Short mmCIF file of C-alpha atoms in Angstrom, two decimals:
data_model
loop_
_atom_site.label_atom_id
_atom_site.label_comp_id
_atom_site.label_asym_id
_atom_site.label_seq_id
_atom_site.Cartn_x
_atom_site.Cartn_y
_atom_site.Cartn_z
CA MET A 25 167.58 105.34 53.43
CA ARG A 26 165.92 102.67 51.29
CA CYS A 27 167.89 103.97 48.30
CA LEU A 28 171.02 103.05 50.29
CA GLY A 29 169.65 99.56 50.90
CA ILE A 30 168.76 100.21 54.55
CA PRO A 31 165.34 98.86 55.64
CA THR A 32 163.20 101.82 56.69
CA ARG A 33 159.66 102.46 57.89
CA SER A 34 157.74 105.68 58.50
CA VAL A 35 156.52 106.18 62.08
CA THR A 36 153.68 108.40 63.32
CA ASN A 37 153.45 109.17 67.04
CA PHE A 38 150.10 110.61 68.16
CA CYS A 39 150.08 112.95 71.19
CA SER A 40 153.79 113.48 70.63
CA ALA A 41 155.62 115.37 73.38
CA HIS A 42 158.03 118.23 72.65
CA ASP A 43 160.28 118.50 75.70
CA THR A 44 162.10 121.82 75.30
CA GLN A 45 163.76 121.75 78.75
CA GLY A 46 165.30 118.30 78.51
CA ASN A 47 163.86 117.20 81.87
CA LEU A 48 161.72 114.33 80.46
CA THR A 49 158.45 115.94 81.54
CA ILE A 50 155.97 118.21 79.81
CA ASP A 51 155.48 121.01 82.33
CA ILE A 52 152.35 123.15 82.17
CA TYR A 53 152.31 126.25 84.43
CA LEU A 54 148.99 127.84 85.38
CA ASP A 55 147.99 130.93 87.33
CA GLN A 56 145.19 130.90 89.92
CA ARG A 57 142.59 131.48 87.18
CA GLY A 58 143.73 128.35 85.37
CA GLN A 59 145.31 130.27 82.50
CA ARG A 60 148.55 128.96 81.06
CA LEU A 61 151.75 130.92 81.72
CA ASP A 62 154.60 131.29 79.22
CA ILE A 63 157.26 129.92 81.58
CA THR A 64 158.18 127.09 79.20
CA THR A 65 157.42 126.14 75.62
CA ASP A 66 156.86 122.45 76.39
CA SER A 67 153.95 121.11 74.36
CA ILE A 68 152.15 118.00 73.14
CA TRP A 69 151.63 117.88 69.38
CA ASN A 70 148.65 116.11 67.83
CA PHE A 71 151.20 113.98 66.01
CA HIS A 72 154.82 113.92 64.87
CA VAL A 73 156.45 111.76 62.19
CA TRP A 74 159.93 110.25 61.87
CA ASN A 75 161.54 107.08 60.48
CA ASP A 76 162.82 103.83 61.91
CA VAL A 77 165.85 102.29 60.20
CA TRP A 78 167.15 98.73 60.73
CA MET A 79 170.88 98.65 61.42
CA LYS A 80 173.62 97.32 63.64
CA ARG A 81 174.88 99.48 66.54
CA PRO A 82 178.54 98.57 67.12
CA ASP A 83 178.85 101.82 69.12
CA LEU A 84 176.46 100.49 71.79
CA PRO A 85 176.62 97.48 74.13
CA GLU A 86 175.51 94.15 72.67
CA GLY A 87 171.77 93.74 72.10
CA TYR A 88 170.82 97.11 70.63
CA ASP A 89 170.86 96.20 66.93
CA GLY A 90 167.57 96.41 65.03
CA TRP A 91 165.14 99.29 64.68
CA GLN A 92 166.57 102.74 65.34
CA ALA A 93 164.55 105.99 65.50
CA LEU A 94 165.87 108.61 63.07
CA ASP A 95 164.14 112.00 62.72
CA ALA A 96 164.81 114.09 59.59
CA THR A 97 162.62 116.91 60.96
CA PRO A 98 163.98 117.28 64.52
CA GLN A 99 162.30 119.74 66.88
CA GLU A 100 165.44 120.64 68.84
CA LYS A 101 169.15 120.91 68.15
CA SER A 102 171.45 118.09 69.21
CA GLU A 103 175.11 118.98 69.78
CA GLY A 104 174.44 122.32 68.10
CA VAL A 105 172.91 120.82 64.94
CA HIS A 106 169.33 120.03 63.93
CA GLN A 107 169.64 116.24 64.06
CA CYS A 108 168.00 113.41 65.97
CA GLY A 109 169.06 109.77 66.18
CA PRO A 110 169.70 107.04 65.49
CA SER A 111 168.27 105.91 68.82
CA ALA A 112 167.75 102.21 69.57
CA LEU A 113 164.09 101.33 70.23
CA LYS A 114 165.21 98.90 72.93
CA ALA A 115 166.93 101.75 74.79
CA ILE A 116 163.89 104.01 74.38
CA LYS A 117 161.53 101.35 75.70
CA ASN A 118 163.67 100.61 78.75
CA GLY A 119 164.35 104.26 79.64
CA GLU A 120 168.08 103.94 79.00
CA VAL A 121 168.36 107.60 78.05
CA TYR A 122 172.13 107.72 78.56
CA LEU A 123 172.72 105.70 75.37
CA ALA A 124 173.46 107.48 72.07
CA HIS A 125 171.99 109.15 70.10
CA ASP A 126 169.21 111.47 71.37
CA THR A 127 167.50 108.62 73.21
CA LYS A 128 166.50 111.05 75.94
CA PHE A 129 164.58 113.28 73.53
CA VAL A 130 162.80 110.40 71.75
CA PHE A 131 161.91 108.80 75.09
CA ALA A 132 160.20 112.05 76.11
CA GLU A 133 158.32 112.17 72.78
CA VAL A 134 156.67 108.80 73.45
CA ASN A 135 156.59 108.43 77.24
CA ALA A 136 156.98 111.76 79.10
CA ASP A 137 154.65 112.52 82.01
CA ARG A 138 152.58 115.71 81.78
CA ILE A 139 152.92 117.78 84.98
CA ILE A 140 150.54 120.61 85.93
CA TRP A 141 151.98 123.35 88.18
CA LEU A 142 150.26 126.22 90.00
CA VAL A 143 152.18 129.51 90.21
CA LYS A 144 150.37 131.67 92.76
CA ASP A 145 152.29 134.89 92.10
CA PRO A 146 153.83 134.81 88.60
CA VAL A 147 155.05 138.42 88.83
CA ARG A 148 156.75 138.60 92.23
CA GLU A 149 157.48 134.93 92.98
CA PRO A 150 157.52 132.97 89.70
CA GLU A 151 159.90 130.39 91.16
CA LYS A 152 157.38 129.35 93.86
CA MET A 153 155.01 126.73 92.51
CA ILE A 154 152.82 123.84 93.63
CA ARG A 155 152.63 120.53 91.79
CA LEU A 156 148.92 120.01 91.13
CA ARG A 157 148.58 116.94 88.98
CA GLU A 158 150.45 114.34 86.98
CA HIS A 159 149.17 112.75 83.77
CA ARG A 160 151.10 109.57 83.16
CA SER A 161 149.35 108.43 79.96
CA ALA A 162 148.91 111.68 78.02
CA VAL A 163 151.83 111.10 75.65
CA GLY A 164 152.66 108.55 72.96
CA LYS A 165 149.43 107.01 71.68
CA ASN A 166 148.80 104.69 68.75
CA ILE A 167 152.38 104.79 67.47
CA SER A 168 151.94 103.55 63.92
CA THR A 169 153.59 102.46 60.70
CA LYS A 170 152.35 100.94 57.45
CA ALA A 171 151.88 97.18 57.56
CA VAL A 172 154.20 95.17 55.28
CA GLY A 173 152.43 94.16 52.07
CA LYS A 174 149.12 95.68 53.16
CA ASP A 175 147.51 99.09 52.88
CA MET A 176 146.79 99.06 56.63
CA ARG A 177 148.05 100.65 59.84
CA GLN A 178 150.29 98.56 62.07
CA ASP A 179 150.46 99.54 65.74
CA ILE A 180 154.03 99.49 67.05
CA THR A 181 153.43 101.26 70.39
CA MET A 182 154.69 98.25 72.35
CA GLU A 183 158.01 98.43 70.49
CA TYR A 184 158.55 101.92 71.90
CA LYS A 185 157.25 101.47 75.44
CA PHE A 186 155.60 99.03 77.82
CA ALA A 187 151.83 99.21 78.31
CA GLU A 188 150.82 102.39 80.14
CA GLY A 189 150.56 102.04 83.90
CA THR A 190 152.27 98.67 84.14
CA PRO A 191 155.15 98.17 86.60
CA GLU A 192 157.55 97.77 83.66
CA GLU A 193 156.49 101.09 82.12
CA ARG A 194 156.81 102.96 85.43
CA LYS A 195 160.20 101.38 86.05
CA ALA A 196 161.40 102.63 82.64
CA VAL A 197 160.22 106.16 83.48
CA GLU A 198 161.90 106.05 86.88
CA ARG A 199 165.12 104.78 85.31
CA ALA A 200 165.11 107.65 82.82
CA LEU A 201 164.34 110.26 85.49
CA ALA A 202 167.02 108.85 87.81
CA VAL A 203 169.59 109.71 85.14
CA SER A 204 168.21 113.12 84.17
CA ARG A 205 166.75 114.36 87.48
CA PRO A 206 168.20 112.34 90.38
CA ASP A 207 167.27 115.01 92.95
CA VAL A 208 163.52 115.04 92.16
CA PRO A 209 161.38 112.84 94.47
CA PHE A 210 158.50 110.84 93.00
CA PRO A 211 155.14 112.33 94.00
CA THR A 212 152.44 110.58 95.98
CA THR A 213 148.99 110.04 94.46
CA PRO A 214 146.48 112.74 95.55
CA THR A 215 143.34 111.61 97.37
CA VAL A 216 141.05 113.60 95.05
CA GLN A 217 141.27 112.73 91.36
CA VAL A 218 139.83 114.93 88.59
CA GLY A 219 138.50 113.67 85.27
CA PHE A 220 136.65 114.99 82.22
CA GLU A 221 134.11 113.45 79.89
CA SER A 222 131.74 114.64 77.18
CA ARG A 223 128.05 113.90 77.61
CA ASN A 224 127.54 113.75 73.85
CA ALA A 225 129.64 112.77 70.87
CA VAL A 226 132.11 115.52 69.96
CA ARG A 227 131.57 116.68 66.38
CA LEU A 228 133.41 119.44 64.55
CA GLY A 229 131.42 122.69 64.51
CA THR A 230 128.95 121.72 67.24
CA PRO A 231 128.76 122.78 70.93
CA VAL A 232 130.59 120.62 73.47
CA THR A 233 129.25 119.87 76.96
CA LEU A 234 131.92 118.67 79.38
CA CYS A 235 131.33 117.02 82.75
CA ILE A 236 134.01 117.31 85.46
CA SER A 237 134.16 114.28 87.75
CA LEU A 238 135.76 114.35 91.21
CA SER A 239 136.68 111.15 93.03
CA ASN A 240 137.66 111.12 96.72
CA SER A 241 139.54 107.97 97.73
CA SER A 242 140.17 109.08 101.33
CA SER A 243 138.09 108.27 104.42
CA ARG A 244 137.28 111.96 105.04
CA ASP A 245 135.22 114.56 103.21
CA GLN A 246 137.43 116.86 101.14
CA THR A 247 136.70 120.50 100.27
CA ILE A 248 138.74 121.65 97.30
CA SER A 249 139.09 124.77 95.21
CA LEU A 250 138.11 123.71 91.69
CA THR A 251 139.52 125.77 88.84
CA ALA A 252 138.84 124.80 85.22
CA SER A 253 140.05 126.66 82.16
CA CYS A 254 139.08 125.78 78.58
CA GLN A 255 141.59 126.99 76.00
CA LEU A 256 141.82 126.78 72.22
CA GLN A 257 145.10 125.32 70.95
CA THR A 258 146.80 124.64 67.64
CA TYR A 259 147.93 121.13 66.67
CA ASP A 260 151.39 121.74 68.15
CA GLY A 261 150.08 122.73 71.60
CA LYS A 262 150.26 126.54 71.29
CA ASN A 263 147.47 128.49 73.02
CA VAL A 264 145.30 130.68 70.81
CA ALA A 265 142.54 131.87 73.15
CA THR A 266 140.84 131.20 76.49
CA ILE A 267 137.22 130.16 75.98
CA LYS A 268 135.97 129.88 79.56
CA VAL A 269 137.22 129.86 83.16
CA LEU A 270 135.38 128.24 86.08
CA LYS A 271 136.39 128.59 89.75
CA GLN A 272 134.48 127.48 92.85
CA GLU A 273 134.75 125.45 96.05
CA VAL A 274 133.42 121.90 95.96
CA THR A 275 133.02 119.33 98.76
CA VAL A 276 133.45 115.68 97.83
CA GLN A 277 132.29 113.11 100.38
CA ALA A 278 134.57 110.32 101.56
CA LYS A 279 134.87 107.29 99.27
CA SER A 280 132.59 108.82 96.65
CA CYS A 281 132.45 110.52 93.26
CA LYS A 282 130.85 113.80 92.29
CA SER A 283 130.11 115.27 88.86
CA HIS A 284 129.99 118.91 87.87
CA SER A 285 129.01 120.37 84.50
#
């Protein structure tokens, strides 16, 4: 693009979503042992790279000139061809996924929610599932380009989306979902939240000790069935092996936190 005189920059998106279903979410389906089911090929890649090009957009309403996302290595076909973009960064940031071109796919790459589903009987009733958890900040981290005139990284995350968890960011997600999935209600926040942390620094080739934390925000004690599955994955989110599965009942007192390792 630079050879044609078009200003261009390389973009790297860490924790880059690959939405294969076009529903703006990364859906992970688990059985009752916590093992992932091959119902969808949605995944989160360690990173994905594309370009931004600076151009006018006379095909769009006024105000969408400037940086446009253009992917020369697209992960999905668009209109029957492996192509992606140009998609205006302003449209991506605001969740205006109805604007051309491929804004919906790029929005998912940088700002999709990760949804965990439980399928109790994958063989006889695969369509019956329970929504277990929603990760709203698992996708689109440290979106980067090279700084102008410097051999340094420049963070451009805020050009692609509002800060995670802010009202503006959630409004953009809701706007995008309202276009793509108008019949899907927004979930309520569960009273028991689950988190993970490592007790020691994680170093390549050394054992890892993980601590599972449970937080109960309700005014009553909660007894839950805790299932944890540790799986080995490749950089593009494909499962290689299951390392360990843990399942047990745990009681978390009202307005308190509990750790399990």
